[in-house]
mmCIF file of C-alpha atoms in Angstrom:
data_model
loop_
_atom_site.group_PDB
_atom_site.id
_atom_site.type_symbol
_atom_site.label_atom_id
_atom_site.label_comp_id
_atom_site.label_asym_id
_atom_site.label_seq_id
_atom_site.Cartn_x
_atom_site.Cartn_y
_atom_site.Cartn_z
ATOM 1 C CA MET T 1 39.668 35.699 14.288
ATOM 2 C CA ARG T 2 40.217 32.723 16.563
ATOM 3 C CA ARG T 3 37.040 33.619 18.403
ATOM 4 C CA VAL T 4 35.052 33.623 15.168
ATOM 5 C CA LEU T 5 36.421 30.202 14.262
ATOM 6 C CA ALA T 6 35.551 28.825 17.685
ATOM 7 C CA LEU T 7 32.019 30.134 17.265
ATOM 8 C CA LEU T 8 31.672 28.595 13.836
ATOM 9 C CA LEU T 9 32.808 25.229 15.152
ATOM 10 C CA LEU T 10 30.353 25.463 17.992
ATOM 11 C CA LEU T 11 27.516 26.267 15.636
ATOM 12 C CA ALA T 12 28.263 23.230 13.487
ATOM 13 C CA LEU T 13 27.210 20.970 16.368
ATOM 14 C CA PRO T 14 23.765 19.332 16.218
ATOM 15 C CA ALA T 15 20.676 21.316 17.139
ATOM 16 C CA LEU T 16 18.645 20.909 20.282
ATOM 17 C CA ALA T 17 15.409 18.958 20.067
ATOM 18 C CA ALA T 18 12.720 21.499 19.282
ATOM 19 C CA ASP T 19 9.774 20.331 21.359
ATOM 20 C CA ARG T 20 11.313 19.936 24.810
ATOM 21 C CA PRO T 21 9.712 21.891 27.643
ATOM 22 C CA PRO T 22 11.571 25.169 28.227
ATOM 23 C CA ARG T 23 14.276 25.277 30.899
ATOM 24 C CA SER T 24 15.096 28.272 33.017
ATOM 25 C CA GLY T 25 18.536 29.851 32.940
ATOM 26 C CA LEU T 26 18.765 28.658 36.545
ATOM 27 C CA ASP T 27 19.131 25.074 35.292
ATOM 28 C CA TYR T 28 22.257 26.087 33.402
ATOM 29 C CA ALA T 29 23.795 28.109 36.238
ATOM 30 C CA THR T 30 26.744 27.015 38.380
ATOM 31 C CA PRO T 31 26.053 25.580 41.862
ATOM 32 C CA GLY T 32 27.398 28.774 43.489
ATOM 33 C CA VAL T 33 25.001 30.970 41.519
ATOM 34 C CA ARG T 34 22.115 28.618 42.227
ATOM 35 C CA ALA T 35 22.865 28.746 45.969
ATOM 36 C CA MET T 36 22.852 32.547 45.904
ATOM 37 C CA GLN T 37 19.477 32.642 44.228
ATOM 38 C CA ALA T 38 18.013 30.017 46.548
ATOM 39 C CA ASP T 39 18.626 32.102 49.693
ATOM 40 C CA ASP T 40 16.860 35.462 49.848
ATOM 41 C CA PHE T 41 19.440 36.679 52.366
ATOM 42 C CA ALA T 42 22.321 35.836 50.052
ATOM 43 C CA ASN T 43 20.626 37.046 46.847
ATOM 44 C CA PRO T 44 21.742 40.666 46.347
ATOM 45 C CA GLY T 45 18.800 41.146 43.961
ATOM 46 C CA MET T 46 16.597 41.249 47.047
ATOM 47 C CA LEU T 47 18.230 44.590 47.966
ATOM 48 C CA TRP T 48 16.759 46.053 44.774
ATOM 49 C CA VAL T 49 13.390 44.519 45.585
ATOM 50 C CA GLN T 50 13.557 46.162 49.021
ATOM 51 C CA GLU T 51 14.362 49.471 47.387
ATOM 52 C CA GLY T 52 11.466 49.003 44.950
ATOM 53 C CA LEU T 53 9.084 48.354 47.822
ATOM 54 C CA ALA T 54 10.197 51.583 49.470
ATOM 55 C CA LEU T 55 9.689 53.497 46.203
ATOM 56 C CA TRP T 56 6.175 52.049 45.905
ATOM 57 C CA ASP T 57 5.242 53.970 49.056
ATOM 58 C CA ARG T 58 7.191 57.129 48.322
ATOM 59 C CA PRO T 59 5.000 60.157 47.481
ATOM 60 C CA GLY T 60 5.937 62.324 44.531
ATOM 61 C CA GLY T 61 4.632 64.081 41.450
ATOM 62 C CA MET T 62 2.177 66.942 41.241
ATOM 63 C CA GLY T 63 -0.429 65.471 43.578
ATOM 64 C CA GLY T 64 2.076 64.168 46.128
ATOM 65 C CA THR T 65 0.754 60.645 45.588
ATOM 66 C CA SER T 66 2.607 57.341 45.706
ATOM 67 C CA CYS T 67 1.994 54.169 43.712
ATOM 68 C CA ALA T 68 0.321 52.863 46.851
ATOM 69 C CA SER T 69 -2.146 55.815 47.042
ATOM 70 C CA CYS T 70 -3.745 54.756 43.761
ATOM 71 C CA HIS T 71 -2.909 51.047 43.465
ATOM 72 C CA GLY T 72 -3.031 49.912 47.092
ATOM 73 C CA ARG T 73 -0.797 46.995 48.020
ATOM 74 C CA ILE T 74 1.853 45.953 45.530
ATOM 75 C CA GLU T 75 0.711 42.322 45.880
ATOM 76 C CA GLY T 76 -2.293 43.362 43.795
ATOM 77 C CA PHE T 77 0.025 43.497 40.771
ATOM 78 C CA ALA T 78 1.080 39.837 41.042
ATOM 79 C CA GLY T 79 -1.233 38.865 38.194
ATOM 80 C CA ILE T 80 -0.497 41.576 35.627
ATOM 81 C CA ALA T 81 0.809 40.426 32.234
ATOM 82 C CA TYR T 82 3.244 42.435 30.134
ATOM 83 C CA PRO T 83 4.072 43.180 27.333
ATOM 84 C CA ARG T 84 0.685 44.314 26.017
ATOM 85 C CA ARG T 85 -0.632 46.946 23.644
ATOM 86 C CA ASP T 86 -1.432 50.463 24.749
ATOM 87 C CA PRO T 87 -5.263 50.427 24.812
ATOM 88 C CA ARG T 88 -5.369 54.024 23.561
ATOM 89 C CA ASP T 89 -2.793 53.480 20.820
ATOM 90 C CA PRO T 90 -2.881 49.803 19.809
ATOM 91 C CA ASP T 91 0.118 50.118 17.479
ATOM 92 C CA LYS T 92 2.278 50.795 20.508
ATOM 93 C CA LEU T 93 3.688 47.914 22.561
ATOM 94 C CA MET T 94 4.383 48.441 26.247
ATOM 95 C CA ASN T 95 6.365 46.366 28.694
ATOM 96 C CA LEU T 96 6.268 46.698 32.439
ATOM 97 C CA GLU T 97 9.067 49.268 32.497
ATOM 98 C CA THR T 98 7.522 51.586 29.899
ATOM 99 C CA ARG T 99 4.090 51.073 31.506
ATOM 100 C CA ILE T 100 5.387 52.249 34.884
ATOM 101 C CA GLU T 101 7.094 55.255 33.266
ATOM 102 C CA LYS T 102 3.853 56.132 31.471
ATOM 103 C CA CYS T 103 1.891 55.863 34.672
ATOM 104 C CA ARG T 104 4.270 58.198 36.430
ATOM 105 C CA LEU T 105 3.928 60.740 33.640
ATOM 106 C CA ASP T 106 0.162 60.465 32.915
ATOM 107 C CA ASN T 107 -1.397 59.620 36.261
ATOM 108 C CA MET T 108 1.098 60.690 38.897
ATOM 109 C CA GLY T 109 2.392 63.821 37.173
ATOM 110 C CA ALA T 110 5.970 62.838 37.954
ATOM 111 C CA PRO T 111 9.001 62.756 35.624
ATOM 112 C CA PRO T 112 9.875 59.299 34.292
ATOM 113 C CA TYR T 113 12.813 57.682 36.085
ATOM 114 C CA GLY T 114 14.710 56.697 32.925
ATOM 115 C CA TYR T 115 14.872 53.197 31.521
ATOM 116 C CA GLU T 116 17.910 51.693 33.250
ATOM 117 C CA SER T 117 17.812 53.996 36.285
ATOM 118 C CA ARG T 118 18.244 52.276 39.619
ATOM 119 C CA GLU T 119 14.723 53.407 40.608
ATOM 120 C CA LEU T 120 12.925 51.956 37.595
ATOM 121 C CA VAL T 121 14.899 48.713 37.727
ATOM 122 C CA ALA T 122 14.123 48.398 41.454
ATOM 123 C CA LEU T 123 10.428 49.168 41.067
ATOM 124 C CA THR T 124 10.053 46.763 38.119
ATOM 125 C CA ALA T 125 11.880 44.064 40.112
ATOM 126 C CA ALA T 126 9.597 44.629 43.105
ATOM 127 C CA VAL T 127 6.448 44.357 40.968
ATOM 128 C CA ARG T 128 7.672 41.241 39.120
ATOM 129 C CA HIS T 129 8.789 39.716 42.416
ATOM 130 C CA GLN T 130 5.134 39.631 43.481
ATOM 131 C CA ALA T 131 4.606 36.917 40.853
ATOM 132 C CA ARG T 132 7.613 34.814 41.910
ATOM 133 C CA GLY T 133 6.790 31.119 41.780
ATOM 134 C CA ARG T 134 3.829 31.643 39.444
ATOM 135 C CA PRO T 135 3.907 30.741 35.751
ATOM 136 C CA VAL T 136 4.889 33.724 33.569
ATOM 137 C CA ALA T 137 1.645 35.348 32.370
ATOM 138 C CA VAL T 138 1.531 36.003 28.620
ATOM 139 C CA VAL T 139 -1.002 38.055 26.690
ATOM 140 C CA GLU T 140 -1.954 36.334 23.406
ATOM 141 C CA ASP T 141 -1.170 38.494 20.377
ATOM 142 C CA ALA T 142 -0.179 36.663 17.193
ATOM 143 C CA ASP T 143 1.170 39.733 15.379
ATOM 144 C CA ALA T 144 3.378 41.048 18.133
ATOM 145 C CA ILE T 145 4.711 37.566 18.923
ATOM 146 C CA ALA T 146 5.455 36.935 15.233
ATOM 147 C CA ALA T 147 7.325 40.250 15.036
ATOM 148 C CA GLY T 148 9.361 39.209 18.071
ATOM 149 C CA GLU T 149 10.141 35.791 16.631
ATOM 150 C CA LYS T 150 11.420 37.486 13.476
ATOM 151 C CA GLU T 151 13.891 39.474 15.578
ATOM 152 C CA PHE T 152 14.900 36.259 17.336
ATOM 153 C CA ARG T 153 15.724 34.473 14.079
ATOM 154 C CA GLN T 154 17.320 37.477 12.352
ATOM 155 C CA ARG T 155 21.036 37.012 11.760
ATOM 156 C CA ARG T 156 22.922 40.170 12.657
ATOM 157 C CA GLY T 157 26.244 41.793 13.476
ATOM 158 C CA ALA T 158 29.751 41.185 12.202
ATOM 159 C CA LEU T 159 29.465 37.561 13.335
ATOM 160 C CA ASP T 160 26.160 37.170 11.475
ATOM 161 C CA LEU T 161 24.474 35.261 14.280
ATOM 162 C CA ALA T 162 20.837 35.127 15.318
ATOM 163 C CA CYS T 163 19.640 34.773 18.911
ATOM 164 C CA ALA T 164 18.282 31.344 17.925
ATOM 165 C CA GLN T 165 21.700 30.067 16.890
ATOM 166 C CA CYS T 166 23.008 30.482 20.406
ATOM 167 C CA HIS T 167 19.901 30.038 22.530
ATOM 168 C CA GLU T 168 18.141 27.299 20.552
ATOM 169 C CA ALA T 169 20.766 25.393 18.617
ATOM 170 C CA ASN T 170 23.540 25.563 21.212
ATOM 171 C CA ALA T 171 21.918 25.760 24.632
ATOM 172 C CA GLY T 172 23.964 23.803 27.134
ATOM 173 C CA LYS T 173 27.301 24.371 25.337
ATOM 174 C CA LYS T 174 30.112 26.583 26.532
ATOM 175 C CA LEU T 175 30.892 30.001 25.125
ATOM 176 C CA ARG T 176 34.114 31.214 26.735
ATOM 177 C CA ASP T 177 33.447 31.113 30.488
ATOM 178 C CA GLU T 178 29.661 30.874 30.247
ATOM 179 C CA THR T 179 27.186 28.081 29.584
ATOM 180 C CA ILE T 180 24.689 29.177 26.956
ATOM 181 C CA SER T 181 21.153 28.833 28.270
ATOM 182 C CA GLU T 182 17.903 28.991 26.332
ATOM 183 C CA GLY T 183 17.789 32.771 26.765
ATOM 184 C CA GLN T 184 14.649 32.630 28.889
ATOM 185 C CA THR T 185 13.285 35.760 30.507
ATOM 186 C CA ASN T 186 11.569 34.469 33.658
ATOM 187 C CA GLY T 187 14.287 35.759 36.011
ATOM 188 C CA PHE T 188 14.308 39.421 34.955
ATOM 189 C CA PRO T 189 15.044 42.012 36.189
ATOM 190 C CA ALA T 190 17.970 39.877 37.339
ATOM 191 C CA TYR T 191 21.116 40.337 39.435
ATOM 192 C CA ARG T 192 24.098 39.677 37.229
ATOM 193 C CA LEU T 193 27.419 39.131 38.954
ATOM 194 C CA ARG T 194 29.247 40.870 36.104
ATOM 195 C CA TRP T 195 26.998 43.924 36.466
ATOM 196 C CA GLN T 196 27.340 43.903 40.257
ATOM 197 C CA GLY T 197 23.720 44.880 40.223
ATOM 198 C CA VAL T 198 20.230 44.233 38.960
ATOM 199 C CA GLY T 199 19.559 44.997 35.297
ATOM 200 C CA SER T 200 16.622 44.901 32.926
ATOM 201 C CA LEU T 201 15.973 42.320 30.253
ATOM 202 C CA HIS T 202 16.633 44.891 27.540
ATOM 203 C CA ARG T 203 20.071 45.559 29.015
ATOM 204 C CA ARG T 204 20.737 41.808 28.598
ATOM 205 C CA PHE T 205 19.507 42.013 24.969
ATOM 206 C CA GLN T 206 21.995 44.806 24.354
ATOM 207 C CA VAL T 207 24.828 42.710 25.764
ATOM 208 C CA CYS T 208 23.852 39.825 23.460
ATOM 209 C CA ASN T 209 23.684 42.153 20.451
ATOM 210 C CA GLN T 210 27.096 43.560 21.244
ATOM 211 C CA ALA T 211 28.490 40.038 21.638
ATOM 212 C CA VAL T 212 27.995 39.505 17.914
ATOM 213 C CA ALA T 213 29.149 43.063 17.115
ATOM 214 C CA ALA T 214 25.656 44.219 16.151
ATOM 215 C CA GLU T 215 24.261 47.686 16.867
ATOM 216 C CA PRO T 216 21.841 47.243 19.796
ATOM 217 C CA TYR T 217 18.336 48.713 19.699
ATOM 218 C CA PRO T 218 17.563 51.335 22.360
ATOM 219 C CA LEU T 219 16.303 50.151 25.753
ATOM 220 C CA GLY T 220 12.515 50.111 25.719
ATOM 221 C CA SER T 221 12.356 50.106 21.900
ATOM 222 C CA GLN T 222 9.441 48.489 20.083
ATOM 223 C CA GLU T 223 11.775 45.865 18.577
ATOM 224 C CA TYR T 224 12.974 44.785 22.019
ATOM 225 C CA ILE T 225 9.451 44.763 23.452
ATOM 226 C CA ALA T 226 8.301 42.483 20.602
ATOM 227 C CA LEU T 227 11.290 40.239 21.274
ATOM 228 C CA GLU T 228 10.414 40.217 24.978
ATOM 229 C CA TRP T 229 6.846 39.246 24.112
ATOM 230 C CA TYR T 230 7.927 36.362 21.868
ATOM 231 C CA LEU T 231 10.388 35.097 24.497
ATOM 232 C CA ALA T 232 7.686 35.147 27.171
ATOM 233 C CA LYS T 233 5.475 33.021 24.917
ATOM 234 C CA ARG T 234 8.338 30.711 24.011
ATOM 235 C CA GLY T 235 9.040 30.169 27.740
ATOM 236 C CA ALA T 236 5.388 29.432 28.590
ATOM 237 C CA GLY T 237 5.195 27.291 31.697
ATOM 238 C CA LEU T 238 8.358 28.646 33.351
ATOM 239 C CA LEU T 239 7.938 30.175 36.785
ATOM 240 C CA VAL T 240 8.842 33.771 37.561
ATOM 241 C CA GLU T 241 12.162 33.899 39.483
ATOM 242 C CA THR T 242 12.648 37.641 39.847
ATOM 243 C CA PRO T 243 15.155 38.570 41.100
ATOM 244 C CA ALA T 244 17.189 35.750 39.541
ATOM 245 C CA VAL T 245 20.960 35.575 40.000
ATOM 246 C CA ARG T 246 23.057 35.039 36.877
ATOM 247 C CA GLN T 247 26.756 35.007 36.092
ATOM 248 C CA MET W 1 17.443 57.419 50.133
ATOM 249 C CA ALA W 2 19.206 55.574 52.892
ATOM 250 C CA MET W 3 21.384 52.660 51.901
ATOM 251 C CA LYS W 4 19.533 49.360 51.627
ATOM 252 C CA VAL W 5 20.693 46.596 53.944
ATOM 253 C CA MET W 6 19.331 43.134 54.713
ATOM 254 C CA VAL W 7 20.070 40.915 57.671
ATOM 255 C CA SER W 8 18.955 37.483 58.713
ATOM 256 C CA VAL W 9 18.905 36.626 62.425
ATOM 257 C CA PRO W 10 16.889 33.682 63.760
ATOM 258 C CA ALA W 11 13.970 34.946 65.855
ATOM 259 C CA THR W 12 14.564 32.273 68.503
ATOM 260 C CA ALA W 13 17.470 30.092 69.596
ATOM 261 C CA ARG W 14 18.423 27.691 72.383
ATOM 262 C CA LYS W 15 20.989 28.903 74.889
ATOM 263 C CA GLY W 16 24.463 27.787 73.829
ATOM 264 C CA ASP W 17 23.558 27.158 70.183
ATOM 265 C CA ALA W 18 25.668 28.622 67.413
ATOM 266 C CA VAL W 19 23.337 30.692 65.262
ATOM 267 C CA GLU W 20 24.048 31.877 61.733
ATOM 268 C CA ILE W 21 23.755 35.571 60.986
ATOM 269 C CA LYS W 22 23.779 37.027 57.482
ATOM 270 C CA ALA W 23 24.222 40.660 56.536
ATOM 271 C CA MET W 24 24.323 42.339 53.141
ATOM 272 C CA ALA W 25 24.430 45.960 52.040
ATOM 273 C CA MET W 26 23.718 47.554 48.661
ATOM 274 C CA HIS W 27 26.906 49.387 47.789
ATOM 275 C CA PRO W 28 29.042 49.905 44.657
ATOM 276 C CA MET W 29 32.358 49.443 46.574
ATOM 277 C CA GLU W 30 34.035 51.646 43.985
ATOM 278 C CA ASN W 31 37.755 50.943 44.372
ATOM 279 C CA GLY W 32 39.086 54.269 43.066
ATOM 280 C CA LEU W 33 41.086 52.634 40.281
ATOM 281 C CA ARG W 34 38.514 52.486 37.520
ATOM 282 C CA ARG W 35 37.982 55.175 34.903
ATOM 283 C CA ASP W 36 34.733 56.325 33.345
ATOM 284 C CA ASN W 37 34.117 56.560 29.564
ATOM 285 C CA ASP W 38 35.856 59.959 29.467
ATOM 286 C CA GLY W 39 38.969 58.566 31.098
ATOM 287 C CA LYS W 40 38.372 60.314 34.419
ATOM 288 C CA VAL W 41 39.154 58.323 37.569
ATOM 289 C CA ILE W 42 35.986 57.331 39.435
ATOM 290 C CA PRO W 43 36.640 58.373 43.028
ATOM 291 C CA ARG W 44 37.011 55.678 45.610
ATOM 292 C CA PHE W 45 33.819 55.051 47.589
ATOM 293 C CA ILE W 46 33.617 51.963 49.742
ATOM 294 C CA LEU W 47 32.204 50.728 53.014
ATOM 295 C CA ARG W 48 35.256 50.695 55.201
ATOM 296 C CA LYS W 49 33.897 49.314 58.405
ATOM 297 C CA PHE W 50 31.368 46.699 59.469
ATOM 298 C CA GLU W 51 30.481 46.024 63.080
ATOM 299 C CA CYS W 52 28.047 43.718 64.784
ATOM 300 C CA ARG W 53 27.154 44.015 68.465
ATOM 301 C CA TYR W 54 25.268 41.477 70.550
ATOM 302 C CA ASN W 55 23.625 43.186 73.536
ATOM 303 C CA GLY W 56 26.276 45.878 73.264
ATOM 304 C CA GLU W 57 29.273 43.552 73.037
ATOM 305 C CA LEU W 58 31.284 43.755 69.804
ATOM 306 C CA VAL W 59 31.173 40.281 68.216
ATOM 307 C CA VAL W 60 32.310 41.071 64.660
ATOM 308 C CA ASP W 61 34.581 43.953 63.709
ATOM 309 C CA CYS W 62 35.782 44.258 60.121
ATOM 310 C CA ASP W 63 37.962 46.802 58.360
ATOM 311 C CA TRP W 64 37.180 46.552 54.689
ATOM 312 C CA HIS W 65 39.475 47.577 51.865
ATOM 313 C CA THR W 66 39.153 48.048 48.129
ATOM 314 C CA ALA W 67 39.201 44.379 47.115
ATOM 315 C CA ILE W 68 35.807 43.680 48.693
ATOM 316 C CA SER W 69 33.086 43.018 46.118
ATOM 317 C CA ALA W 70 30.097 45.260 45.438
ATOM 318 C CA ASN W 71 27.041 44.630 47.636
ATOM 319 C CA PRO W 72 29.172 42.886 50.274
ATOM 320 C CA TYR W 73 27.687 39.836 51.943
ATOM 321 C CA LEU W 74 28.844 38.389 55.228
ATOM 322 C CA SER W 75 27.741 35.315 57.104
ATOM 323 C CA PHE W 76 29.022 34.322 60.526
ATOM 324 C CA PHE W 77 28.056 32.382 63.651
ATOM 325 C CA VAL W 78 27.550 33.688 67.163
ATOM 326 C CA LYS W 79 26.797 31.754 70.312
ATOM 327 C CA ALA W 80 23.294 32.418 71.618
ATOM 328 C CA VAL W 81 23.791 33.594 75.206
ATOM 329 C CA ASP W 82 20.868 35.866 76.069
ATOM 330 C CA SER W 83 17.743 37.330 74.563
ATOM 331 C CA GLY W 84 18.223 40.823 73.283
ATOM 332 C CA LYS W 85 19.407 42.991 70.458
ATOM 333 C CA ILE W 86 21.807 42.318 67.633
ATOM 334 C CA GLU W 87 22.979 45.587 66.077
ATOM 335 C CA PHE W 88 24.691 46.090 62.739
ATOM 336 C CA ALA W 89 26.564 49.149 61.488
ATOM 337 C CA TRP W 90 28.180 49.851 58.118
ATOM 338 C CA THR W 91 30.416 52.930 57.796
ATOM 339 C CA ASP W 92 31.293 54.398 54.386
ATOM 340 C CA ASP W 93 34.237 56.535 53.222
ATOM 341 C CA ASN W 94 32.321 59.726 54.076
ATOM 342 C CA GLY W 95 31.768 58.562 57.630
ATOM 343 C CA ALA W 96 28.035 57.978 57.060
ATOM 344 C CA VAL W 97 26.724 55.060 59.138
ATOM 345 C CA GLU W 98 23.844 52.789 58.211
ATOM 346 C CA ARG W 99 22.385 50.881 61.173
ATOM 347 C CA HIS W 100 20.056 47.985 61.521
ATOM 348 C CA THR W 101 18.809 46.191 64.642
ATOM 349 C CA ALA W 102 17.339 42.699 64.988
ATOM 350 C CA THR W 103 16.112 40.904 68.073
ATOM 351 C CA ILE W 104 16.658 37.341 69.213
ATOM 352 C CA ALA W 105 14.810 35.380 71.906
ATOM 353 C CA VAL W 106 17.036 32.818 73.650
ATOM 354 C CA THR W 107 15.418 30.089 75.743
#
């Protein structure tokens, strides 16, 4: 009960100016976390990137091929933009994780790794890492982005809070031991100290749903991919940080 | 797949300089006290030894215990004396050893 009251008080505070340029979660992080992210040899997320690079070259599947056999060097993926629609089934939204799983199944003839498996997280991190320092690439799609924004503004859970109430109206304020950021996605997959490992963006969404006692959507669900798409658009101009370090 | 490790050793150094070395390993450092969702104890599984040798001489020797964080990171300084090899070894609870070697040129 006391926690609910504290939240209500916090939400009564004035809203953040709407048309400021977006700020990365890094700007809200503590100096210790920032220092870890700034040094590739102190950023544990780089261990996952290393693992992802090794997986890129590892043969498997029915033809004994690796990602590299068909796609060449991983640097070639620096410019790819996800989420996007499945060209063969335009009602279906795909993010990088589900795209990689689909490629394993359809083209490589290998079993999918599983959404939050260490392998898929590592491979996704390695691919996204190729774009580090570049602006996040976003595919324009008004419908999908609108669907994502609806999720973002939807109040939910026992606390009846929308993503926007924390990440728009109260960015910069404290919630227990954390500083609420804008909920940007440019650092994902990210190393989270509390996870002691690298996790996907959808895992973060689930944590935020559970924080307001709402039932999370499944990892890789269409709702989360739409949300991911909207957040990428909302953060336009931010640079990719993968693998970011977060508390 | 072998355990992932990362080290940072400067490629070159001046004789007598103190050079910073960083070493990190991907490891859960499971302390043996936690339980899974079914209430079963998750068995202890940690890296219990870390060693660093400079041209064969032991310069850092650590015995690690269960309070060390996951993905342990270590940074330390050694005095650059000669060109050669800097070797790292992490030993886990099963006795498996992960090794990594870097070279340094001292002028």
